Amino acid sequence: MPVSLKESCSINLGYPYHKHKTPAESLSRLSSYLNEQKKVDSEIGNDHGASLLEDKVAKLFGMQAALWLPTGTLAQGIAARIHGQQTNSERLLLHPSSHLLLHEEQGYQYAHGCSAKVIGKWRETLTSADISGESGSLFVELPQRHSGGKLPSWNELQGIKDHCKALGMPLHMDGARLWSCRPFYENRSYADIVAGFDSVYVSLYKDIGSMGGAILAGSQVFINDARKWRTRLGGFSVGSWPLIYDALHLIDNRITQMPAFIEKAKQLANGIQHIDNFRIDPVVPHTNLFHILLNVSADKAASARDQVARDSGVWLSDRFWDYEYPNTCAMEFVVGEKALALESEIFTKAMTLFDKALNP
Amino acid sequence: MPVSLKESCSINLGYPYHKHKTPAESLSRLSSYLNEQKKVDSEIGNDHGASLLEDKVAKLFGMQAALWLPTGTLAQGIAARIHGQQTNSERLLLHPSSHLLLHEEQGYQYAHGCSAKVIGKWRETLTSADISGESGSLFVELPQRHSGGKLPSWNELQGIKDHCKALGMPLHMDGARLWSCRPFYENRSYADIVAGFDSVYVSLYKDIGSMGGAILAGSQVFINDARKWRTRLGGFSVGSWPLIYDALHLIDNRITQMPAFIEKAKQLANGIQHIDNFRIDPVVPHTNLFHILLNVSADKAASARDQVARDSGVWLSDRFWDYEYPNTCAMEFVVGEKALALESEIFTKAMTLFDKALNP
């Protein structure tokens, strides 16, 4: 097959964000790891590896139990359903940029029998004021991806937790990128951040960079129930083991790398603040993800990105989101091993070219 | 971790049924294949590989379209749901040994809003008489695993197809092991066997021996709908690609091997017919799977299996099913590359030891 423009770039800052060149290399790396670990046929088709990973994440989050699932969509659908059944309210309180509203063909409704009340503003994190007077189960995304990876202040987060506790409102965290939150919260532990949530979903591929998969954590009763739903919905393939062992292999190292990714995101964002046509959001990134807001359509932005790729060999981003207003979009930038290894000046130069391509 | 009794056996006839020793070796093999195919990063997270596999299976089955899914449970749940919605009847007609009744925590009911009417007898394949006067969607398993891999005669199968067509009754095939059906039907093509079914699920790991995954095939309209449900239920992980490429790598070769597996099953079954305490079902295997019916509990059978393993180094089977009557069970035997390579006399001897362990 022909090599794409993205793949032809000498500096490729798109997904995957960590350093490994090809699918074949990912598999070789995992094969070596399994050889070192002396993993034998009995690993196939059972949940031994999943248990190791579940126990590890449950402990890290201070939760009683956890469950491996193939996708965040399934994890959060199951969470929505269980919270709804426990409270006799199928209503979900969702931020307008929630994954459930944007990327799941309304599975929360058609597959899980829930309804959605949309609360809060796109570019702002949820506040306890947003849920005042509401009922249902609250989904809070930490960090809020489509708002540029923003996080609520620690006090605001505590306010939300207190509010939900007082009302007996189930509180679920869409923590797909929870791994990147600790520095913003003054290095409080994951368990401190998670405390007060009834359930948490976290991705194993977004920041961890493993092949795929997700973890749902909560009380033992909640997870027992979730496990039944995983069976009912066919969520545990006999072929889950490569994903699970890849996550076990990578998780510790990637968690250790997170602070450096976040520092680098701040550096890179700082290096383009002077470009008048860009609005960096948030101005100082909260995590390893930030947005550059552009006053052009996503198509035009992608064309300019392609021009920079052709002219300079730098692939800036895969993603230009255009959910908010016509003829605007948000370039999503994520720092992993590849952006970490980049000299900041190269990014500044490429973004300057990008600006010129957008505003000739 | 300690090596299990099964893994310590020099001849291991349990799952996985094909020759590859460790998970690490499976990954190495797949890594080499991807290298040969020059697969690059753009294979990750998209559905390019899935499309190749879907198109291949759709063509093989003479169906308009197909969809990759991580598990048969999800594939069949989605099929049940769509047929139910199209006919305004949530009722499924299921054989008592259906996977939906035994292994899925009643997902058809709780997750997909269907109900079940159980028809037919455990050790017999379904007939058109079984569905006379019934309404709903009919699920037919070809071959019927928990009946010893039995198949209905070609005429009976045509009778079922005709009956469903006349009544406008949706007809779905649980074809998990469909790959093994052709010799019994005088080498009619998969498309001939599938013709008349509205949808078919087939496994990519059971006989094909790839890491995991399933295909659901049907009309274009049906598959468009199924694709939406796959999104809603989080059925396409960004990490699906190892499973998909493993299936693409193995499928042609394994289909070619199927007739030899089935011939070998007949030989092996024939070699133990003289043992009075065993009832082989079916007497002449229809596929590469057959049962040995035993008048002991599954626990006792497993203990005797362990004794044979310790005494002779032969691991006979993982599975002793005890669904039917107290103090009886069915030893499941499946022929793949490992049993194919076995001298039949060794199997006969090990089964003779097994008989003695059961009836000292």
XYZ file of C-alpha atoms in Angstrom:
720
model
C 0.000 0.000 0.000
C 1.196 3.569 -0.629
C 2.828 5.445 2.229
C 0.597 8.284 3.396
C 1.721 11.887 3.727
C 1.598 11.464 7.503
C 3.825 8.397 7.449
C 6.258 10.051 5.066
C 6.945 12.857 7.549
C 10.269 12.743 9.375
C 8.554 14.239 12.429
C 5.118 12.740 13.010
C 3.237 14.197 15.969
C -0.052 12.402 15.237
C -1.411 9.245 16.824
C 0.150 7.024 18.111
C 1.897 9.525 20.348
C 4.573 7.210 21.681
C 7.628 5.804 19.957
C 7.113 2.587 18.092
C 7.147 2.591 14.388
C 4.943 -0.191 13.118
C 2.308 -2.642 14.310
C 4.876 -5.412 13.730
C 7.251 -3.710 16.162
C 4.522 -3.372 18.795
C 3.907 -7.101 18.557
C 7.612 -7.961 18.678
C 8.031 -5.855 21.776
C 5.073 -7.579 23.430
C 6.321 -10.995 22.351
C 9.682 -10.349 24.024
C 7.927 -9.201 27.176
C 5.803 -12.368 27.312
C 8.907 -14.481 26.745
C 10.652 -12.746 29.630
C 7.585 -13.299 31.788
C 7.479 -16.964 30.680
C 3.806 -16.678 29.783
C 2.429 -19.947 28.461
C -0.694 -21.141 26.686
C -2.779 -21.004 29.838
C -2.747 -17.208 29.504
C -4.965 -17.498 26.460
C -8.690 -17.182 26.933
C -8.733 -16.870 30.702
C -8.732 -13.724 32.799
C -5.481 -14.162 34.694
C -3.781 -11.215 33.009
C -6.940 -9.134 33.314
C -7.017 -9.792 37.075
C -3.444 -8.582 37.467
C -4.276 -5.364 35.651
C -7.610 -4.881 37.413
C -6.054 -5.346 40.852
C -3.249 -2.955 40.000
C -5.551 -0.157 38.840
C -8.089 -0.688 41.643
C -5.279 -0.296 44.178
C -3.863 2.769 42.409
C -7.312 4.401 42.458
C -8.205 3.342 46.004
C -11.250 1.508 44.649
C -12.481 -1.874 45.887
C -12.475 -3.518 42.484
C -11.959 -3.022 38.769
C -12.835 -4.673 35.477
C -11.050 -4.783 32.122
C -13.208 -3.841 29.135
C -12.312 -3.566 25.448
C -13.508 0.032 25.037
C -14.448 3.117 26.992
C -17.788 3.120 25.205
C -18.687 -0.239 26.723
C -17.233 0.725 30.119
C -19.273 3.917 30.339
C -22.436 2.390 28.886
C -22.315 -0.260 31.584
C -21.606 2.351 34.273
C -24.539 4.490 33.107
C -26.852 1.497 33.134
C -25.878 0.279 36.597
C -26.089 3.717 38.213
C -29.454 4.228 36.543
C -30.804 0.940 37.854
C -29.528 1.581 41.360
C -31.157 4.992 41.604
C -34.240 4.272 39.529
C -33.371 7.195 37.294
C -32.170 6.574 33.779
C -31.125 10.208 33.446
C -27.494 11.114 32.788
C -26.125 14.604 33.341
C -23.576 15.118 30.577
C -21.297 17.922 29.462
C -22.068 18.905 25.835
C -18.673 17.557 24.749
C -19.192 14.149 26.403
C -18.007 11.146 24.394
C -21.463 9.644 24.958
C -23.071 12.499 23.030
C -20.501 12.796 20.243
C -18.975 9.450 19.354
C -21.260 6.565 20.308
C -24.345 6.680 18.042
C -26.437 7.446 21.143
C -25.681 4.053 22.647
C -26.513 5.393 26.121
C -30.076 5.733 24.889
C -30.626 2.926 22.361
C -28.491 0.249 23.976
C -28.671 1.139 27.651
C -32.069 2.806 28.035
C -30.745 6.063 29.501
C -31.646 9.658 28.689
C -29.346 12.681 28.675
C -29.651 16.134 30.195
C -26.888 18.344 28.817
C -25.352 20.729 31.355
C -22.474 23.213 31.302
C -20.628 25.078 28.550
C -18.367 23.578 25.890
C -15.111 25.362 26.738
C -15.633 25.273 30.492
C -15.369 22.467 32.985
C -18.455 21.478 34.942
C -19.168 23.204 38.237
C -21.381 22.285 41.150
C -23.627 25.176 40.054
C -24.265 23.309 36.779
C -25.831 20.414 38.668
C -27.825 22.473 41.128
C -31.447 21.331 41.043
C -30.706 18.429 38.690
C -31.254 14.731 39.257
C -29.698 11.653 37.658
C -26.148 10.318 37.413
C -23.380 12.840 36.841
C -20.585 12.112 34.363
C -17.500 14.289 34.824
C -14.647 14.046 32.333
C -11.191 14.597 33.849
C -9.508 16.137 31.912
C -12.201 17.435 29.569
C -10.777 16.517 26.192
C -12.890 18.627 23.854
C -12.339 21.701 26.025
C -8.585 21.438 25.518
C -7.875 18.987 28.326
C -9.100 21.381 31.011
C -9.541 20.402 34.634
C -11.696 21.996 37.315
C -9.776 23.489 40.229
C -9.283 21.187 43.190
C -11.817 23.183 45.205
C -14.376 23.024 42.424
C -13.827 19.278 42.095
C -14.369 18.863 45.830
C -17.507 20.982 45.510
C -18.896 18.622 42.881
C -18.070 15.587 45.003
C -19.718 17.143 48.066
C -22.787 18.153 46.106
C -23.274 14.648 44.698
C -22.721 13.056 48.075
C -25.274 15.345 49.712
C -27.862 14.548 47.034
C -27.069 10.817 46.787
C -26.337 11.444 43.113
C -24.104 8.770 41.509
C -20.861 10.370 40.346
C -18.960 8.751 37.484
C -15.598 9.865 36.109
C -14.859 9.704 32.412
C -11.188 9.435 33.255
C -10.007 8.350 29.811
C -6.984 10.619 30.330
C -6.993 10.627 34.125
C -3.347 9.556 33.975
C -2.356 13.143 33.130
C -4.175 14.904 36.006
C -1.795 14.660 38.941
C 0.512 17.658 38.304
C -2.443 20.063 37.997
C -3.676 18.837 41.367
C -0.306 19.433 43.033
C 0.657 15.801 42.623
C -2.183 14.498 44.727
C -2.460 10.749 44.251
C -4.853 9.123 41.793
C -6.692 7.769 44.826
C -7.159 11.316 46.187
C -8.489 12.535 42.845
C -10.807 9.529 42.494
C -12.073 9.645 46.111
C -15.767 10.551 46.118
C -16.473 9.134 42.660
C -18.685 6.048 42.579
C -17.051 4.752 39.426
C -14.161 5.623 37.125
C -13.317 4.638 33.581
C -9.728 5.002 32.436
C -8.231 4.269 29.020
C -5.266 1.982 28.527
C -4.364 3.298 25.103
C -4.851 7.050 25.106
C -2.002 8.112 27.400
C -0.620 4.696 28.323
C -0.216 3.926 24.628
C -0.951 0.217 24.851
C -2.799 -1.461 21.986
C -6.231 -0.875 23.463
C -8.630 -1.551 26.286
C -10.063 0.202 29.308
C -10.593 -0.255 33.021
C -13.776 0.442 34.958
C -13.306 0.741 38.723
C -15.788 1.022 41.570
C -17.178 -0.794 44.584
C -17.104 -4.584 44.663
C -20.884 -4.708 44.221
C -20.718 -2.343 41.245
C -17.937 -4.340 39.583
C -19.695 -7.678 40.182
C -22.644 -6.218 38.339
C -20.433 -4.749 35.589
C -18.826 -8.166 35.083
C -22.249 -9.678 34.382
C -22.945 -6.940 31.860
C -19.583 -7.538 30.224
C -20.593 -11.165 29.682
C -24.056 -10.204 28.438
C -22.578 -7.770 25.943
C -19.759 -10.011 24.765
C -17.072 -7.692 26.102
C -14.379 -10.251 26.867
C -12.947 -11.825 23.740
C -10.736 -14.881 24.102
C -8.315 -12.659 22.166
C -8.146 -9.897 24.776
C -4.802 -11.079 26.139
C -2.488 -9.162 23.749
C -4.154 -5.887 24.760
C -4.068 -6.773 28.438
C -0.419 -7.818 28.554
C 0.586 -4.828 26.453
C -1.019 -2.586 29.072
C 0.663 -4.482 31.927
C 3.959 -4.075 30.120
C 3.662 -0.325 29.557
C 1.602 1.130 32.388
C 4.260 1.761 35.047
C 6.702 3.384 32.681
C 4.082 5.613 31.066
C 2.734 6.797 34.412
C 6.310 7.723 35.348
C 6.676 9.661 32.099
C 3.458 11.691 32.534
C 4.935 14.704 34.402
C 7.531 15.170 31.649
C 4.822 15.030 28.969
C 2.856 17.722 30.777
C 5.901 19.968 31.256
C 6.661 19.602 27.562
C 3.079 20.517 26.654
C 3.506 23.746 28.631
C 6.801 24.497 26.845
C 5.394 23.825 23.398
C 2.273 25.902 24.076
C 4.425 28.727 25.400
C 6.512 28.643 22.231
C 3.514 29.580 20.057
C 1.763 32.112 22.316
C 3.180 34.966 20.243
C 1.386 33.864 17.075
C -1.550 36.268 16.934
C -3.895 34.061 14.939
C -3.729 31.215 17.463
C -5.667 31.067 20.684
C -4.124 28.455 22.943
C -6.698 26.833 25.211
C -5.949 26.584 28.040
C -3.217 29.237 27.843
C -1.117 27.114 30.174
C -2.000 23.465 29.510
C -3.444 21.564 32.467
C -2.326 18.211 31.096
C -0.425 16.789 28.116
C -3.277 17.798 25.790
C -4.147 21.293 24.643
C -6.053 23.022 21.869
C -5.095 25.661 19.359
C -8.323 27.428 18.380
C -8.426 28.501 14.741
C -10.779 30.780 12.829
C -11.011 28.444 9.829
C -12.947 25.312 8.978
C -11.483 21.913 9.884
C -11.015 21.164 6.174
C -8.943 24.301 5.638
C -6.898 23.579 8.733
C -6.222 20.038 7.531
C -5.119 21.373 4.133
C -2.705 23.775 5.811
C -1.439 20.923 8.014
C -0.797 18.913 4.828
C 1.087 21.816 3.271
C 3.343 22.086 6.337
C 3.892 18.326 6.148
C 4.933 18.541 2.492
C 7.114 21.627 2.946
C 8.807 20.815 6.252
C 8.270 17.098 6.927
C 6.452 17.845 10.191
C 3.011 16.270 10.744
C 1.412 18.516 13.344
C -1.822 16.766 14.315
C -4.452 14.282 13.153
C -7.337 16.130 14.667
C -9.142 19.383 13.938
C -12.464 19.393 15.799
C -15.263 21.558 14.457
C -18.107 20.964 16.884
C -18.474 24.487 18.207
C -19.029 27.230 15.610
C -19.046 27.362 11.796
C -15.671 28.153 10.244
C -13.752 27.548 13.426
C -11.969 24.485 14.671
C -9.756 23.258 17.474
C -6.433 21.645 16.651
C -5.822 18.941 19.247
C -2.230 18.478 20.350
C -1.109 15.603 22.566
C 2.354 15.148 24.028
C 3.689 11.608 24.239
C 7.179 10.229 23.718
C 7.365 11.616 20.198
C 6.564 15.240 21.074
C 8.701 14.940 24.216
C 11.737 14.182 22.058
C 11.087 17.220 19.869
C 13.107 20.414 20.159
C 10.571 23.101 21.003
C 11.957 25.413 18.299
C 11.047 22.903 15.610
C 7.442 22.923 16.821
C 7.405 26.730 16.925
C 8.800 26.894 13.387
C 6.325 24.354 12.038
C 3.443 26.163 13.718
C 4.681 29.439 12.214
C 4.567 27.797 8.790
C 1.102 26.502 9.667
C -0.011 30.038 10.516
C 1.341 31.289 7.187
C -0.422 28.508 5.302
C -3.666 29.446 7.042
C -3.205 33.201 6.611
C -1.182 33.678 3.437
C 4.253 -19.210 37.550
C 4.083 -23.005 37.981
C 3.565 -25.133 34.882
C 0.144 -26.773 34.958
C -0.456 -30.496 34.524
C -1.926 -29.737 31.098
C 1.131 -27.791 29.986
C 3.482 -30.452 31.321
C 1.960 -33.099 29.020
C 4.028 -34.118 26.006
C 0.789 -34.561 24.042
C -1.718 -31.804 24.769
C -5.034 -32.163 22.949
C -6.778 -29.305 24.784
C -7.323 -25.743 23.612
C -5.687 -24.203 21.618
C -6.116 -26.988 19.084
C -3.541 -25.784 16.602
C 0.231 -25.809 16.814
C 1.805 -22.827 18.443
C 3.335 -23.154 21.814
C 3.092 -19.847 23.603
C 1.375 -16.483 23.369
C 4.807 -14.990 22.622
C 5.139 -17.264 19.590
C 1.692 -16.287 18.320
C 2.722 -12.651 18.474
C 6.076 -13.289 16.796
C 4.350 -15.114 13.974
C 1.894 -12.248 13.523
C 4.687 -9.681 13.714
C 6.541 -11.439 10.883
C 3.373 -11.541 8.816
C 2.782 -7.802 9.281
C 6.397 -7.113 8.367
C 6.017 -9.138 5.178
C 2.823 -7.252 4.406
C 4.590 -3.946 5.135
C 1.798 -2.854 7.459
C 2.455 0.550 8.952
C 1.049 2.709 11.730
C -2.000 3.661 9.724
C -3.326 0.131 10.336
C -3.811 1.001 13.977
C -7.216 2.190 15.061
C -8.892 2.241 11.670
C -10.959 -0.476 10.027
C -8.854 -1.169 6.949
C -7.907 -4.680 8.057
C -11.453 -5.333 9.229
C -12.777 -4.390 5.779
C -10.443 -6.854 4.087
C -11.637 -9.638 6.355
C -15.299 -8.640 6.134
C -15.225 -8.526 2.336
C -13.484 -11.878 2.179
C -16.006 -13.651 4.412
C -19.034 -11.953 2.829
C -17.881 -13.185 -0.570
C -17.185 -16.696 0.731
C -20.699 -16.855 2.216
C -22.458 -15.232 -0.737
C -23.717 -12.473 1.558
C -23.931 -8.785 0.646
C -21.909 -7.573 3.596
C -20.178 -8.544 6.815
C -18.933 -6.969 10.024
C -16.065 -7.841 12.350
C -17.003 -8.123 16.021
C -14.886 -9.034 19.044
C -17.107 -11.918 20.205
C -19.867 -14.217 19.067
C -21.911 -13.082 22.044
C -21.970 -9.519 20.731
C -22.516 -10.680 17.140
C -25.527 -12.800 18.033
C -26.976 -10.300 20.501
C -26.934 -7.683 17.769
C -28.453 -10.125 15.253
C -31.240 -11.050 17.683
C -32.004 -7.409 18.336
C -32.124 -6.369 14.684
C -34.286 -9.307 13.582
C -36.599 -8.617 16.507
C -36.969 -4.962 15.580
C -37.575 -5.748 11.922
C -40.344 -8.232 12.652
C -41.780 -6.545 15.719
C -41.296 -9.751 17.662
C -38.638 -9.948 20.323
C -39.048 -13.718 20.523
C -36.120 -16.018 19.735
C -36.553 -19.701 18.982
C -33.525 -21.390 20.524
C -32.270 -24.946 20.867
C -31.822 -25.861 24.566
C -28.053 -26.028 24.067
C -27.833 -22.566 22.475
C -24.877 -20.434 23.560
C -27.391 -17.673 24.312
C -29.047 -19.830 26.966
C -25.905 -21.328 28.497
C -22.996 -18.925 28.398
C -24.163 -15.307 28.198
C -25.845 -14.410 31.517
C -29.130 -14.035 29.604
C -27.797 -11.090 27.630
C -30.409 -11.701 24.918
C -33.000 -10.737 27.512
C -31.344 -8.166 29.790
C -29.186 -6.399 27.228
C -31.167 -6.836 24.024
C -34.786 -7.018 25.194
C -35.541 -10.395 23.606
C -37.353 -13.414 25.016
C -36.610 -17.083 24.363
C -38.801 -20.021 23.405
C -36.811 -23.231 23.730
C -37.489 -25.798 21.015
C -36.029 -29.195 20.111
C -34.120 -31.865 22.038
C -30.591 -31.582 23.427
C -28.914 -34.408 21.501
C -30.830 -33.808 18.271
C -30.535 -31.120 15.653
C -33.506 -28.852 15.033
C -36.097 -29.885 12.464
C -38.744 -27.929 10.633
C -41.288 -29.814 12.780
C -39.774 -28.133 15.854
C -40.710 -24.707 14.513
C -44.157 -25.613 13.252
C -46.679 -23.168 14.689
C -43.994 -20.989 16.275
C -43.248 -17.331 15.667
C -40.128 -15.251 16.229
C -36.569 -15.418 14.907
C -35.013 -18.851 14.533
C -31.416 -19.472 15.610
C -29.888 -22.631 14.125
C -26.419 -23.726 15.229
C -24.385 -25.442 12.505
C -22.803 -27.671 13.728
C -24.584 -28.024 17.060
C -21.687 -28.015 19.481
C -23.306 -29.336 22.646
C -24.919 -32.189 20.709
C -21.496 -33.436 19.635
C -21.094 -31.224 16.586
C -24.116 -32.718 14.829
C -25.564 -31.347 11.622
C -29.056 -31.745 10.184
C -29.217 -33.619 6.882
C -29.111 -31.444 3.788
C -32.799 -32.116 3.148
C -33.742 -31.222 6.695
C -31.700 -28.021 6.451
C -33.493 -27.101 3.232
C -36.792 -27.872 4.964
C -35.968 -25.385 7.725
C -34.962 -22.738 5.200
C -38.169 -23.268 3.206
C -40.308 -23.175 6.317
C -38.785 -19.887 7.484
C -39.076 -18.353 4.057
C -42.749 -19.322 3.785
C -43.506 -17.808 7.197
C -41.310 -14.717 6.777
C -39.455 -15.887 9.889
C -35.920 -14.441 10.221
C -33.377 -17.259 10.114
C -30.021 -16.756 11.820
C -27.114 -19.186 11.813
C -24.945 -19.651 14.865
C -22.142 -20.757 12.599
C -19.348 -20.505 15.172
C -17.921 -23.720 13.675
C -19.466 -23.400 10.216
C -15.969 -23.842 8.794
C -16.196 -27.594 9.471
C -19.551 -28.265 7.737
C -18.659 -28.711 4.084
C -17.652 -32.417 3.986
C -20.909 -33.509 5.680
C -22.826 -31.619 2.995
C -20.927 -33.325 0.159
C -18.560 -30.392 -0.160
C -21.259 -27.928 -1.049
C -19.846 -24.411 -0.822
C -20.212 -22.198 2.241
C -22.441 -19.992 0.105
C -24.747 -22.951 -0.641
C -24.973 -23.830 3.043
C -25.588 -20.211 4.041
C -28.142 -19.511 1.267
C -31.560 -18.914 2.825
C -30.199 -17.624 6.134
C -30.808 -13.945 6.831
C -27.675 -13.662 8.935
C -24.693 -15.774 9.942
C -22.184 -15.497 12.743
C -18.877 -17.316 12.373
C -15.974 -17.510 14.816
C -12.435 -16.603 13.877
C -10.808 -18.457 16.738
C -12.673 -21.710 17.258
C -11.646 -23.593 14.108
C -9.547 -20.912 12.425
C -7.431 -20.676 15.554
C -6.689 -16.968 15.326
C -6.401 -14.954 18.533
C -10.080 -14.039 18.628
C -12.945 -12.248 16.972
C -16.038 -13.042 14.949
C -17.794 -12.107 11.741
C -21.487 -11.344 11.320
C -22.734 -11.488 7.726
C -26.052 -10.541 6.149
C -27.718 -8.074 3.814
C -26.219 -4.614 3.389
C -29.133 -3.075 5.302
C -28.709 -5.567 8.145
C -24.960 -4.943 8.367
C -25.365 -1.158 8.250
C -27.628 -1.510 11.243
C -25.253 -3.943 12.975
C -22.395 -1.474 12.500
C -24.363 1.175 14.374
C -24.984 -1.277 17.191
C -21.305 -2.168 17.276
C -20.514 1.510 17.876
C -23.254 1.854 20.482
C -21.969 -1.164 22.375
C -18.287 -0.299 22.120
C -17.494 -3.356 20.016
C -14.585 -1.980 18.012
C -11.528 -1.358 20.145
C -8.660 0.625 18.663
C -6.726 -2.515 19.631
C -8.710 -4.897 17.425
C -6.029 -4.993 14.735
C -3.887 -7.842 16.136
C -6.939 -10.124 16.174
C -8.014 -9.034 12.716
C -4.633 -9.477 11.048
C -4.102 -12.790 12.810
C -7.364 -14.009 11.266
C -6.392 -12.671 7.829
C -3.085 -14.479 8.168
C -4.550 -17.854 9.135
C -7.968 -18.150 7.516
C -7.084 -19.538 4.073
C -4.733 -22.177 5.386
C -7.102 -23.338 8.098
C -10.036 -23.626 5.704
C -7.813 -25.776 3.496
C -6.947 -27.978 6.472
C -10.571 -28.557 7.542
C -11.270 -31.754 5.517
C -8.180 -33.410 7.016
C -9.293 -32.452 10.537
C -12.698 -34.014 9.918
C -11.237 -37.222 8.452
C -8.968 -37.488 11.472
C -11.927 -37.017 13.828
C -13.618 -39.981 12.134
C -10.454 -42.098 12.506
C -9.972 -41.214 16.146
C -13.636 -41.864 16.964
C -13.475 -45.175 15.132
C -10.430 -46.185 17.175
C -12.396 -46.049 20.438
C -15.733 -47.510 19.311
C -14.829 -50.860 20.877
C -14.620 -49.414 24.391
C -17.926 -50.505 25.910
C -18.211 -47.732 28.477
C -17.997 -44.965 25.869
C -20.843 -43.816 23.700
C -19.464 -41.822 20.790
C -21.891 -39.144 19.626
C -22.323 -38.972 16.721
C -20.999 -42.491 16.026
C -19.381 -41.146 12.877
C -18.431 -37.508 13.522
C -20.083 -34.953 11.247
C -17.310 -32.423 11.758
C -13.978 -32.105 13.582
C -15.795 -32.117 16.945
C -17.406 -35.101 18.632
C -18.532 -36.175 22.083
C -17.743 -39.192 24.222
C -20.714 -39.635 26.560
C -19.741 -40.896 30.006
C -21.801 -42.229 32.898
C -19.879 -40.260 35.519
C -19.930 -36.700 36.810
C -17.772 -34.076 35.094
C -15.598 -33.880 38.225
C -14.871 -37.600 38.154
C -14.146 -37.469 34.447
C -11.730 -34.586 34.958
C -9.958 -36.518 37.731
C -9.565 -39.522 35.435
C -8.299 -37.198 32.677
C -5.711 -35.873 35.144
C -4.639 -39.401 36.059
C -4.111 -40.257 32.376
C -2.125 -37.047 32.004
C 0.128 -37.945 34.934
C 0.564 -41.592 33.902
C 0.950 -41.221 30.139
C 1.667 -37.553 29.414
C -1.449 -37.246 27.242
C -3.912 -34.417 27.989
C -7.159 -35.646 26.450
C -9.555 -32.707 26.722
C -10.302 -29.511 28.624
C -14.031 -29.961 28.570
C -16.495 -32.312 30.236
C -19.996 -30.879 29.880
C -22.614 -31.895 32.420
C -25.727 -30.039 31.302
C -27.929 -33.034 30.550
C -28.397 -35.551 33.373
C -26.927 -35.983 36.869
C -23.802 -38.140 36.996
C -23.260 -38.079 33.270
C -21.093 -35.842 31.149
C -19.919 -35.342 27.594
C -16.203 -35.210 26.874
C -15.699 -32.739 24.027
C -12.988 -33.610 21.536
C -11.849 -31.220 18.818
C -9.390 -32.018 16.043
C -7.007 -29.270 14.999
C -3.370 -29.398 13.954
C -2.324 -31.031 17.207
C -4.741 -33.983 17.050
C -4.123 -34.271 13.305
C -0.440 -34.927 13.979
C -1.267 -37.646 16.496
C -0.947 -41.345 15.693
C -4.423 -42.755 16.185
C -3.087 -45.650 18.289
C -1.781 -43.221 20.884
C -5.265 -41.741 21.236
C -6.808 -45.218 21.494
C -4.295 -46.202 24.180
C -4.815 -43.021 26.174
C -8.583 -43.422 25.961
C -8.219 -47.040 27.115
C -6.289 -45.772 30.143
C -9.017 -43.160 30.632
C -11.646 -45.918 30.603
C -9.678 -47.878 33.209
C -9.291 -44.793 35.384
C -13.052 -44.254 35.186
C -13.939 -47.918 35.722
C -11.168 -49.420 37.841
